[in-house]
Amino acid sequence: MRLRNKPWAQDKLNEYPQYVPADPTEYKGKWQSRFEKEQPIHIEVGSGKGQFIINMAKAHPEINYIAVEIQTSVIVSILEKQIEEALPNVQILHGDGSDLSEYFAPAEISLLYLNFSDPWPKTRHAKRRLTSPIFLKQYEGILPENGEVHFKTDNQGLFEHSLESMSEYGMYFKQVWLDLHKSDFEGNVMTEYEEKFSSRGNRIYRLEAVFRNNK
Ligand code: SAH
C-alpha cells in the first residue's frame, strides 16, 4: 500500500499514546494492561487502514485486537477510525512484523491474521513476504503451542508461495479456501483490499495454518 507522505502523521500518533504506545517494546508481556478487559489477544500484521481490525473488534468484544502496521502514513488512518469509535478492545502498534519478539512475550498472542500482504513477486524479494520463514519464526515465538495464522489474499502466486513456505516450515493446514466468497464460510469481515479486488472479480483465497510445536 503506497500513500503520499503525510508529514503530520507522526505528530498525530504522538497525540494518542492511549491508542498508539510511543515505545511498544515497553509492553512486552504486558499488553493486557492496555485493554479494559483481560481476554485473548489477536493481532493483524500489516493492517493497512484498519477496516478489518476495527470491524472485527466491533463484532468480537470478547477479543482484544492489536493492529501492527509499519507505515506511519497508513497507520494514521487506523488511528482516525479508533478516535471515532473509541473501542476498548483495540490497540495500535507502529512497528515491523519482523520484530514481533521485541514487542510480545512468548504465547502472549492467541491468533495472528495476515490480510492481503504485499506479494513481493520477485524471487530476490522473497524474504520480504510476510509468510517467509523469517516471519513465520517470529509468529511462532509469540503464539501458544499449536498457535494459528489465518491468511487471506487475492494473489495466487503469494498464496501458493505461502502454502509451500508454511508447509516446509512444518505447519499444517486446518482448512484452505480457494474461493472464499463462494464458500459457506461465515462471519467474514472484509478488508479494504478484499473489497477492492473482489469487486474487480478477483477470487479470494484463505487458509488457516497451525504451528506444530512438538517438531
Ligand atoms: N490488510 C490490509 C492492507 C494490506 S496492504 C488490507 O487487506 O486491506 C499490506 C500492508 O502491510 C501495508 O499497509 C504495509 O505497510 C504493511 N506491511 C508490509 N510489511 C510490513 C511489516 N514488515 N510489518 C508491518 N506491516 C507491514
JSON list of N, CA, C and O in Angstrom, two decimals, residues 127-182:
[
{"chain": "A", "resi": 127, "resn": "LYS", "atom": "N", "xyz": [12.23, -12.92, 0.76]},
{"chain": "A", "resi": 127, "resn": "LYS", "atom": "CA", "xyz": [12.38, -12.81, 2.22]},
{"chain": "A", "resi": 127, "resn": "LYS", "atom": "C", "xyz": [11.47, -11.74, 2.83]},
{"chain": "A", "resi": 127, "resn": "LYS", "atom": "O", "xyz": [11.28, -11.69, 4.03]},
{"chain": "A", "resi": 128, "resn": "ARG", "atom": "N", "xyz": [10.99, -10.82, 1.96]},
{"chain": "A", "resi": 128, "resn": "ARG", "atom": "CA", "xyz": [10.15, -9.74, 2.48]},
{"chain": "A", "resi": 128, "resn": "ARG", "atom": "C", "xyz": [8.69, -10.17, 2.63]},
{"chain": "A", "resi": 128, "resn": "ARG", "atom": "O", "xyz": [7.89, -9.45, 3.23]},
{"chain": "A", "resi": 129, "resn": "ARG", "atom": "N", "xyz": [8.33, -11.32, 2.02]},
{"chain": "A", "resi": 129, "resn": "ARG", "atom": "CA", "xyz": [6.93, -11.77, 2.11]},
{"chain": "A", "resi": 129, "resn": "ARG", "atom": "C", "xyz": [6.62, -12.13, 3.56]},
{"chain": "A", "resi": 129, "resn": "ARG", "atom": "O", "xyz": [7.42, -12.79, 4.21]},
{"chain": "A", "resi": 130, "resn": "LEU", "atom": "N", "xyz": [5.44, -11.73, 4.01]},
{"chain": "A", "resi": 130, "resn": "LEU", "atom": "CA", "xyz": [5.11, -11.94, 5.42]},
{"chain": "A", "resi": 130, "resn": "LEU", "atom": "C", "xyz": [4.85, -13.40, 5.77]},
{"chain": "A", "resi": 130, "resn": "LEU", "atom": "O", "xyz": [4.64, -13.73, 6.93]},
{"chain": "A", "resi": 131, "resn": "THR", "atom": "N", "xyz": [4.89, -14.28, 4.76]},
{"chain": "A", "resi": 131, "resn": "THR", "atom": "CA", "xyz": [4.77, -15.71, 5.05]},
{"chain": "A", "resi": 131, "resn": "THR", "atom": "C", "xyz": [6.10, -16.43, 4.78]},
{"chain": "A", "resi": 131, "resn": "THR", "atom": "O", "xyz": [6.13, -17.65, 4.66]},
{"chain": "A", "resi": 132, "resn": "SER", "atom": "N", "xyz": [7.20, -15.69, 4.70]},
{"chain": "A", "resi": 132, "resn": "SER", "atom": "CA", "xyz": [8.51, -16.32, 4.54]},
{"chain": "A", "resi": 132, "resn": "SER", "atom": "C", "xyz": [8.97, -16.86, 5.91]},
{"chain": "A", "resi": 132, "resn": "SER", "atom": "O", "xyz": [8.47, -16.41, 6.94]},
{"chain": "A", "resi": 133, "resn": "PRO", "atom": "N", "xyz": [9.90, -17.82, 5.93]},
{"chain": "A", "resi": 133, "resn": "PRO", "atom": "CA", "xyz": [10.30, -18.45, 7.19]},
{"chain": "A", "resi": 133, "resn": "PRO", "atom": "C", "xyz": [10.78, -17.47, 8.27]},
{"chain": "A", "resi": 133, "resn": "PRO", "atom": "O", "xyz": [10.55, -17.69, 9.46]},
{"chain": "A", "resi": 134, "resn": "ILE", "atom": "N", "xyz": [11.40, -16.36, 7.84]},
{"chain": "A", "resi": 134, "resn": "ILE", "atom": "CA", "xyz": [11.88, -15.36, 8.81]},
{"chain": "A", "resi": 134, "resn": "ILE", "atom": "C", "xyz": [10.70, -14.84, 9.64]},
{"chain": "A", "resi": 134, "resn": "ILE", "atom": "O", "xyz": [10.78, -14.68, 10.85]},
{"chain": "A", "resi": 135, "resn": "PHE", "atom": "N", "xyz": [9.59, -14.56, 8.95]},
{"chain": "A", "resi": 135, "resn": "PHE", "atom": "CA", "xyz": [8.41, -14.05, 9.63]},
{"chain": "A", "resi": 135, "resn": "PHE", "atom": "C", "xyz": [7.72, -15.17, 10.41]},
{"chain": "A", "resi": 135, "resn": "PHE", "atom": "O", "xyz": [7.26, -14.97, 11.54]},
{"chain": "A", "resi": 136, "resn": "LEU", "atom": "N", "xyz": [7.64, -16.37, 9.81]},
{"chain": "A", "resi": 136, "resn": "LEU", "atom": "CA", "xyz": [6.96, -17.49, 10.50]},
{"chain": "A", "resi": 136, "resn": "LEU", "atom": "C", "xyz": [7.60, -17.76, 11.85]},
{"chain": "A", "resi": 136, "resn": "LEU", "atom": "O", "xyz": [6.93, -18.03, 12.84]},
{"chain": "A", "resi": 137, "resn": "LYS", "atom": "N", "xyz": [8.92, -17.65, 11.91]},
{"chain": "A", "resi": 137, "resn": "LYS", "atom": "CA", "xyz": [9.64, -17.87, 13.16]},
{"chain": "A", "resi": 137, "resn": "LYS", "atom": "C", "xyz": [9.21, -16.84, 14.22]},
{"chain": "A", "resi": 137, "resn": "LYS", "atom": "O", "xyz": [9.04, -17.16, 15.39]},
{"chain": "A", "resi": 138, "resn": "GLN", "atom": "N", "xyz": [9.04, -15.60, 13.77]},
{"chain": "A", "resi": 138, "resn": "GLN", "atom": "CA", "xyz": [8.56, -14.55, 14.68]},
{"chain": "A", "resi": 138, "resn": "GLN", "atom": "C", "xyz": [7.15, -14.88, 15.19]},
{"chain": "A", "resi": 138, "resn": "GLN", "atom": "O", "xyz": [6.87, -14.73, 16.37]},
{"chain": "A", "resi": 139, "resn": "TYR", "atom": "N", "xyz": [6.29, -15.32, 14.28]},
{"chain": "A", "resi": 139, "resn": "TYR", "atom": "CA", "xyz": [4.90, -15.63, 14.67]},
{"chain": "A", "resi": 139, "resn": "TYR", "atom": "C", "xyz": [4.88, -16.77, 15.68]},
{"chain": "A", "resi": 139, "resn": "TYR", "atom": "O", "xyz": [4.20, -16.71, 16.70]},
{"chain": "A", "resi": 140, "resn": "GLU", "atom": "N", "xyz": [5.67, -17.81, 15.37]},
{"chain": "A", "resi": 140, "resn": "GLU", "atom": "CA", "xyz": [5.71, -18.99, 16.24]},
{"chain": "A", "resi": 140, "resn": "GLU", "atom": "C", "xyz": [6.14, -18.59, 17.65]},
{"chain": "A", "resi": 140, "resn": "GLU", "atom": "O", "xyz": [5.63, -19.11, 18.65]},
{"chain": "A", "resi": 141, "resn": "GLY", "atom": "N", "xyz": [7.08, -17.62, 17.72]},
{"chain": "A", "resi": 141, "resn": "GLY", "atom": "CA", "xyz": [7.64, -17.20, 19.00]},
{"chain": "A", "resi": 141, "resn": "GLY", "atom": "C", "xyz": [6.67, -16.47, 19.92]},
{"chain": "A", "resi": 141, "resn": "GLY", "atom": "O", "xyz": [6.90, -16.37, 21.12]},
{"chain": "A", "resi": 142, "resn": "ILE", "atom": "N", "xyz": [5.58, -15.94, 19.36]},
{"chain": "A", "resi": 142, "resn": "ILE", "atom": "CA", "xyz": [4.66, -15.15, 20.22]},
{"chain": "A", "resi": 142, "resn": "ILE", "atom": "C", "xyz": [3.30, -15.84, 20.38]},
{"chain": "A", "resi": 142, "resn": "ILE", "atom": "O", "xyz": [2.45, -15.36, 21.13]},
{"chain": "A", "resi": 143, "resn": "LEU", "atom": "N", "xyz": [3.11, -16.95, 19.66]},
{"chain": "A", "resi": 143, "resn": "LEU", "atom": "CA", "xyz": [1.83, -17.69, 19.73]},
{"chain": "A", "resi": 143, "resn": "LEU", "atom": "C", "xyz": [1.98, -18.85, 20.72]},
{"chain": "A", "resi": 143, "resn": "LEU", "atom": "O", "xyz": [3.09, -19.29, 20.99]},
{"chain": "A", "resi": 144, "resn": "PRO", "atom": "N", "xyz": [0.86, -19.37, 21.22]},
{"chain": "A", "resi": 144, "resn": "PRO", "atom": "CA", "xyz": [0.94, -20.54, 22.11]},
{"chain": "A", "resi": 144, "resn": "PRO", "atom": "C", "xyz": [1.24, -21.81, 21.32]},
{"chain": "A", "resi": 144, "resn": "PRO", "atom": "O", "xyz": [1.32, -21.77, 20.09]},
{"chain": "A", "resi": 145, "resn": "GLU", "atom": "N", "xyz": [1.34, -22.92, 22.01]},
{"chain": "A", "resi": 145, "resn": "GLU", "atom": "CA", "xyz": [1.51, -24.20, 21.33]},
{"chain": "A", "resi": 145, "resn": "GLU", "atom": "C", "xyz": [0.35, -24.39, 20.38]},
{"chain": "A", "resi": 145, "resn": "GLU", "atom": "O", "xyz": [-0.80, -24.07, 20.72]},
{"chain": "A", "resi": 146, "resn": "ASN", "atom": "N", "xyz": [0.60, -24.91, 19.20]},
{"chain": "A", "resi": 146, "resn": "ASN", "atom": "CA", "xyz": [-0.42, -25.10, 18.17]},
{"chain": "A", "resi": 146, "resn": "ASN", "atom": "C", "xyz": [-1.13, -23.79, 17.80]},
{"chain": "A", "resi": 146, "resn": "ASN", "atom": "O", "xyz": [-2.31, -23.78, 17.46]},
{"chain": "A", "resi": 147, "resn": "GLY", "atom": "N", "xyz": [-0.39, -22.69, 17.87]},
{"chain": "A", "resi": 147, "resn": "GLY", "atom": "CA", "xyz": [-0.93, -21.38, 17.50]},
{"chain": "A", "resi": 147, "resn": "GLY", "atom": "C", "xyz": [-1.26, -21.33, 16.01]},
{"chain": "A", "resi": 147, "resn": "GLY", "atom": "O", "xyz": [-0.68, -22.05, 15.20]},
{"chain": "A", "resi": 148, "resn": "GLU", "atom": "N", "xyz": [-2.20, -20.43, 15.67]},
{"chain": "A", "resi": 148, "resn": "GLU", "atom": "CA", "xyz": [-2.70, -20.39, 14.29]},
{"chain": "A", "resi": 148, "resn": "GLU", "atom": "C", "xyz": [-2.44, -19.06, 13.59]},
{"chain": "A", "resi": 148, "resn": "GLU", "atom": "O", "xyz": [-2.47, -18.00, 14.22]},
{"chain": "A", "resi": 149, "resn": "VAL", "atom": "N", "xyz": [-2.23, -19.16, 12.28]},
{"chain": "A", "resi": 149, "resn": "VAL", "atom": "CA", "xyz": [-2.13, -18.00, 11.40]},
{"chain": "A", "resi": 149, "resn": "VAL", "atom": "C", "xyz": [-3.27, -18.10, 10.39]},
{"chain": "A", "resi": 149, "resn": "VAL", "atom": "O", "xyz": [-3.42, -19.14, 9.74]},
{"chain": "A", "resi": 150, "resn": "HIS", "atom": "N", "xyz": [-4.08, -17.05, 10.28]},
{"chain": "A", "resi": 150, "resn": "HIS", "atom": "CA", "xyz": [-5.16, -17.02, 9.30]},
{"chain": "A", "resi": 150, "resn": "HIS", "atom": "C", "xyz": [-4.81, -15.97, 8.24]},
{"chain": "A", "resi": 150, "resn": "HIS", "atom": "O", "xyz": [-4.56, -14.82, 8.58]},
{"chain": "A", "resi": 151, "resn": "PHE", "atom": "N", "xyz": [-4.83, -16.40, 6.99]},
{"chain": "A", "resi": 151, "resn": "PHE", "atom": "CA", "xyz": [-4.29, -15.56, 5.92]},
{"chain": "A", "resi": 151, "resn": "PHE", "atom": "C", "xyz": [-5.26, -15.50, 4.75]},
{"chain": "A", "resi": 151, "resn": "PHE", "atom": "O", "xyz": [-5.78, -16.52, 4.31]},
{"chain": "A", "resi": 152, "resn": "LYS", "atom": "N", "xyz": [-5.49, -14.27, 4.25]},
{"chain": "A", "resi": 152, "resn": "LYS", "atom": "CA", "xyz": [-6.34, -14.08, 3.06]},
{"chain": "A", "resi": 152, "resn": "LYS", "atom": "C", "xyz": [-5.57, -13.28, 2.02]},
{"chain": "A", "resi": 152, "resn": "LYS", "atom": "O", "xyz": [-4.82, -12.36, 2.39]},
{"chain": "A", "resi": 153, "resn": "THR", "atom": "N", "xyz": [-5.79, -13.59, 0.76]},
{"chain": "A", "resi": 153, "resn": "THR", "atom": "CA", "xyz": [-5.19, -12.81, -0.32]},
{"chain": "A", "resi": 153, "resn": "THR", "atom": "C", "xyz": [-5.95, -13.09, -1.62]},
{"chain": "A", "resi": 153, "resn": "THR", "atom": "O", "xyz": [-6.62, -14.11, -1.72]},
{"chain": "A", "resi": 154, "resn": "ASP", "atom": "N", "xyz": [-5.81, -12.20, -2.59]},
{"chain": "A", "resi": 154, "resn": "ASP", "atom": "CA", "xyz": [-6.35, -12.49, -3.92]},
{"chain": "A", "resi": 154, "resn": "ASP", "atom": "C", "xyz": [-5.19, -12.88, -4.84]},
{"chain": "A", "resi": 154, "resn": "ASP", "atom": "O", "xyz": [-5.42, -13.14, -6.02]},
{"chain": "A", "resi": 155, "resn": "ASN", "atom": "N", "xyz": [-3.97, -12.89, -4.30]},
{"chain": "A", "resi": 155, "resn": "ASN", "atom": "CA", "xyz": [-2.80, -13.09, -5.15]},
{"chain": "A", "resi": 155, "resn": "ASN", "atom": "C", "xyz": [-2.42, -14.58, -5.17]},
{"chain": "A", "resi": 155, "resn": "ASN", "atom": "O", "xyz": [-1.91, -15.11, -4.18]},
{"chain": "A", "resi": 156, "resn": "GLN", "atom": "N", "xyz": [-2.67, -15.20, -6.31]},
{"chain": "A", "resi": 156, "resn": "GLN", "atom": "CA", "xyz": [-2.46, -16.65, -6.40]},
{"chain": "A", "resi": 156, "resn": "GLN", "atom": "C", "xyz": [-1.00, -17.04, -6.15]},
{"chain": "A", "resi": 156, "resn": "GLN", "atom": "O", "xyz": [-0.71, -18.01, -5.46]},
{"chain": "A", "resi": 157, "resn": "GLY", "atom": "N", "xyz": [-0.08, -16.23, -6.70]},
{"chain": "A", "resi": 157, "resn": "GLY", "atom": "CA", "xyz": [1.34, -16.52, -6.53]},
{"chain": "A", "resi": 157, "resn": "GLY", "atom": "C", "xyz": [1.74, -16.49, -5.07]},
{"chain": "A", "resi": 157, "resn": "GLY", "atom": "O", "xyz": [2.43, -17.38, -4.57]},
{"chain": "A", "resi": 158, "resn": "LEU", "atom": "N", "xyz": [1.30, -15.45, -4.37]},
{"chain": "A", "resi": 158, "resn": "LEU", "atom": "CA", "xyz": [1.63, -15.33, -2.94]},
{"chain": "A", "resi": 158, "resn": "LEU", "atom": "C", "xyz": [0.97, -16.45, -2.14]},
{"chain": "A", "resi": 158, "resn": "LEU", "atom": "O", "xyz": [1.56, -17.00, -1.22]},
{"chain": "A", "resi": 159, "resn": "PHE", "atom": "N", "xyz": [-0.24, -16.81, -2.54]},
{"chain": "A", "resi": 159, "resn": "PHE", "atom": "CA", "xyz": [-0.95, -17.88, -1.82]},
{"chain": "A", "resi": 159, "resn": "PHE", "atom": "C", "xyz": [-0.20, -19.20, -1.98]},
{"chain": "A", "resi": 159, "resn": "PHE", "atom": "O", "xyz": [0.03, -19.91, -0.99]},
{"chain": "A", "resi": 160, "resn": "GLU", "atom": "N", "xyz": [0.23, -19.50, -3.22]},
{"chain": "A", "resi": 160, "resn": "GLU", "atom": "CA", "xyz": [0.96, -20.74, -3.46]},
{"chain": "A", "resi": 160, "resn": "GLU", "atom": "C", "xyz": [2.28, -20.74, -2.70]},
{"chain": "A", "resi": 160, "resn": "GLU", "atom": "O", "xyz": [2.67, -21.73, -2.08]},
{"chain": "A", "resi": 161, "resn": "HIS", "atom": "N", "xyz": [2.97, -19.60, -2.76]},
{"chain": "A", "resi": 161, "resn": "HIS", "atom": "CA", "xyz": [4.23, -19.49, -2.03]},
{"chain": "A", "resi": 161, "resn": "HIS", "atom": "C", "xyz": [4.01, -19.73, -0.54]},
{"chain": "A", "resi": 161, "resn": "HIS", "atom": "O", "xyz": [4.80, -20.40, 0.13]},
{"chain": "A", "resi": 162, "resn": "SER", "atom": "N", "xyz": [2.91, -19.19, -0.03]},
{"chain": "A", "resi": 162, "resn": "SER", "atom": "CA", "xyz": [2.64, -19.29, 1.41]},
{"chain": "A", "resi": 162, "resn": "SER", "atom": "C", "xyz": [2.33, -20.73, 1.81]},
{"chain": "A", "resi": 162, "resn": "SER", "atom": "O", "xyz": [2.79, -21.20, 2.85]},
{"chain": "A", "resi": 163, "resn": "LEU", "atom": "N", "xyz": [1.57, -21.44, 0.97]},
{"chain": "A", "resi": 163, "resn": "LEU", "atom": "CA", "xyz": [1.28, -22.86, 1.25]},
{"chain": "A", "resi": 163, "resn": "LEU", "atom": "C", "xyz": [2.58, -23.64, 1.33]},
{"chain": "A", "resi": 163, "resn": "LEU", "atom": "O", "xyz": [2.80, -24.45, 2.25]},
{"chain": "A", "resi": 164, "resn": "GLU", "atom": "N", "xyz": [3.48, -23.33, 0.39]},
{"chain": "A", "resi": 164, "resn": "GLU", "atom": "CA", "xyz": [4.75, -24.05, 0.32]},
{"chain": "A", "resi": 164, "resn": "GLU", "atom": "C", "xyz": [5.63, -23.70, 1.53]},
{"chain": "A", "resi": 164, "resn": "GLU", "atom": "O", "xyz": [6.17, -24.58, 2.20]},
{"chain": "A", "resi": 165, "resn": "SER", "atom": "N", "xyz": [5.73, -22.41, 1.79]},
{"chain": "A", "resi": 165, "resn": "SER", "atom": "CA", "xyz": [6.60, -21.93, 2.86]},
{"chain": "A", "resi": 165, "resn": "SER", "atom": "C", "xyz": [6.13, -22.45, 4.23]},
{"chain": "A", "resi": 165, "resn": "SER", "atom": "O", "xyz": [6.92, -22.92, 5.05]},
{"chain": "A", "resi": 166, "resn": "MET", "atom": "N", "xyz": [4.82, -22.39, 4.46]},
{"chain": "A", "resi": 166, "resn": "MET", "atom": "CA", "xyz": [4.28, -22.83, 5.76]},
{"chain": "A", "resi": 166, "resn": "MET", "atom": "C", "xyz": [4.42, -24.33, 5.91]},
{"chain": "A", "resi": 166, "resn": "MET", "atom": "O", "xyz": [4.76, -24.84, 6.99]},
{"chain": "A", "resi": 167, "resn": "SER", "atom": "N", "xyz": [4.18, -25.05, 4.83]},
{"chain": "A", "resi": 167, "resn": "SER", "atom": "CA", "xyz": [4.29, -26.49, 4.87]},
{"chain": "A", "resi": 167, "resn": "SER", "atom": "C", "xyz": [5.74, -26.92, 5.10]},
{"chain": "A", "resi": 167, "resn": "SER", "atom": "O", "xyz": [6.03, -27.79, 5.93]},
{"chain": "A", "resi": 168, "resn": "GLU", "atom": "N", "xyz": [6.68, -26.26, 4.41]},
{"chain": "A", "resi": 168, "resn": "GLU", "atom": "CA", "xyz": [8.10, -26.56, 4.63]},
{"chain": "A", "resi": 168, "resn": "GLU", "atom": "C", "xyz": [8.54, -26.24, 6.05]},
{"chain": "A", "resi": 168, "resn": "GLU", "atom": "O", "xyz": [9.41, -26.89, 6.61]},
{"chain": "A", "resi": 169, "resn": "TYR", "atom": "N", "xyz": [7.91, -25.23, 6.61]},
{"chain": "A", "resi": 169, "resn": "TYR", "atom": "CA", "xyz": [8.25, -24.83, 7.99]},
{"chain": "A", "resi": 169, "resn": "TYR", "atom": "C", "xyz": [7.77, -25.87, 9.00]},
{"chain": "A", "resi": 169, "resn": "TYR", "atom": "O", "xyz": [8.20, -25.89, 10.14]},
{"chain": "A", "resi": 170, "resn": "GLY", "atom": "N", "xyz": [6.82, -26.73, 8.55]},
{"chain": "A", "resi": 170, "resn": "GLY", "atom": "CA", "xyz": [6.32, -27.78, 9.45]},
{"chain": "A", "resi": 170, "resn": "GLY", "atom": "C", "xyz": [4.91, -27.48, 9.94]},
{"chain": "A", "resi": 170, "resn": "GLY", "atom": "O", "xyz": [4.39, -28.19, 10.80]},
{"chain": "A", "resi": 171, "resn": "MET", "atom": "N", "xyz": [4.28, -26.43, 9.39]},
{"chain": "A", "resi": 171, "resn": "MET", "atom": "CA", "xyz": [2.91, -26.12, 9.80]},
{"chain": "A", "resi": 171, "resn": "MET", "atom": "C", "xyz": [1.96, -27.07, 9.07]},
{"chain": "A", "resi": 171, "resn": "MET", "atom": "O", "xyz": [2.30, -27.61, 8.03]},
{"chain": "A", "resi": 172, "resn": "TYR", "atom": "N", "xyz": [0.78, -27.26, 9.62]},
{"chain": "A", "resi": 172, "resn": "TYR", "atom": "CA", "xyz": [-0.23, -27.98, 8.87]},
{"chain": "A", "resi": 172, "resn": "TYR", "atom": "C", "xyz": [-1.44, -27.09, 8.66]},
{"chain": "A", "resi": 172, "resn": "TYR", "atom": "O", "xyz": [-1.59, -26.06, 9.35]},
{"chain": "A", "resi": 173, "resn": "PHE", "atom": "N", "xyz": [-2.29, -27.48, 7.73]},
{"chain": "A", "resi": 173, "resn": "PHE", "atom": "CA", "xyz": [-3.41, -26.63, 7.36]},
{"chain": "A", "resi": 173, "resn": "PHE", "atom": "C", "xyz": [-4.70, -27.19, 7.92]},
{"chain": "A", "resi": 173, "resn": "PHE", "atom": "O", "xyz": [-5.03, -28.34, 7.67]},
{"chain": "A", "resi": 174, "resn": "LYS", "atom": "N", "xyz": [-5.39, -26.36, 8.69]},
{"chain": "A", "resi": 174, "resn": "LYS", "atom": "CA", "xyz": [-6.68, -26.76, 9.24]},
{"chain": "A", "resi": 174, "resn": "LYS", "atom": "C", "xyz": [-7.72, -26.71, 8.14]},
{"chain": "A", "resi": 174, "resn": "LYS", "atom": "O", "xyz": [-8.56, -27.58, 8.02]},
{"chain": "A", "resi": 175, "resn": "GLN", "atom": "N", "xyz": [-7.64, -25.65, 7.35]},
{"chain": "A", "resi": 175, "resn": "GLN", "atom": "CA", "xyz": [-8.56, -25.52, 6.22]},
{"chain": "A", "resi": 175, "resn": "GLN", "atom": "C", "xyz": [-8.00, -24.54, 5.18]},
{"chain": "A", "resi": 175, "resn": "GLN", "atom": "O", "xyz": [-7.28, -23.60, 5.55]},
{"chain": "A", "resi": 176, "resn": "VAL", "atom": "N", "xyz": [-8.33, -24.80, 3.93]},
{"chain": "A", "resi": 176, "resn": "VAL", "atom": "CA", "xyz": [-7.89, -23.94, 2.84]},
{"chain": "A", "resi": 176, "resn": "VAL", "atom": "C", "xyz": [-9.11, -23.63, 1.97]},
{"chain": "A", "resi": 176, "resn": "VAL", "atom": "O", "xyz": [-9.88, -24.53, 1.64]},
{"chain": "A", "resi": 177, "resn": "TRP", "atom": "N", "xyz": [-9.30, -22.35, 1.64]},
{"chain": "A", "resi": 177, "resn": "TRP", "atom": "CA", "xyz": [-10.42, -21.93, 0.78]},
{"chain": "A", "resi": 177, "resn": "TRP", "atom": "C", "xyz": [-9.85, -21.41, -0.53]},
{"chain": "A", "resi": 177, "resn": "TRP", "atom": "O", "xyz": [-9.01, -20.49, -0.51]},
{"chain": "A", "resi": 178, "resn": "LEU", "atom": "N", "xyz": [-10.30, -21.96, -1.65]},
{"chain": "A", "resi": 178, "resn": "LEU", "atom": "CA", "xyz": [-9.78, -21.49, -2.94]},
{"chain": "A", "resi": 178, "resn": "LEU", "atom": "C", "xyz": [-10.69, -20.43, -3.55]},
{"chain": "A", "resi": 178, "resn": "LEU", "atom": "O", "xyz": [-10.34, -19.78, -4.52]},
{"chain": "A", "resi": 179, "resn": "ASP", "atom": "N", "xyz": [-11.88, -20.25, -2.96]},
{"chain": "A", "resi": 179, "resn": "ASP", "atom": "CA", "xyz": [-12.78, -19.19, -3.41]},
{"chain": "A", "resi": 179, "resn": "ASP", "atom": "C", "xyz": [-13.69, -18.82, -2.23]},
{"chain": "A", "resi": 179, "resn": "ASP", "atom": "O", "xyz": [-14.84, -19.26, -2.15]},
{"chain": "A", "resi": 180, "resn": "LEU", "atom": "N", "xyz": [-13.13, -18.01, -1.35]},
{"chain": "A", "resi": 180, "resn": "LEU", "atom": "CA", "xyz": [-13.77, -17.71, -0.06]},
{"chain": "A", "resi": 180, "resn": "LEU", "atom": "C", "xyz": [-15.20, -17.18, -0.22]},
{"chain": "A", "resi": 180, "resn": "LEU", "atom": "O", "xyz": [-16.11, -17.61, 0.46]},
{"chain": "A", "resi": 181, "resn": "HIS", "atom": "N", "xyz": [-15.39, -16.26, -1.16]},
{"chain": "A", "resi": 181, "resn": "HIS", "atom": "CA", "xyz": [-16.69, -15.61, -1.27]},
{"chain": "A", "resi": 181, "resn": "HIS", "atom": "C", "xyz": [-17.76, -16.53, -1.84]},
{"chain": "A", "resi": 181, "resn": "HIS", "atom": "O", "xyz": [-18.95, -16.23, -1.74]},
{"chain": "A", "resi": 182, "resn": "LYS", "atom": "N", "xyz": [-17.34, -17.63, -2.44]},
{"chain": "A", "resi": 182, "resn": "LYS", "atom": "CA", "xyz": [-18.33, -18.60, -2.93]},
{"chain": "A", "resi": 182, "resn": "LYS", "atom": "C", "xyz": [-18.43, -19.80, -1.99]},
{"chain": "A", "resi": 182, "resn": "LYS", "atom": "O", "xyz": [-19.01, -20.82, -2.34]}
]
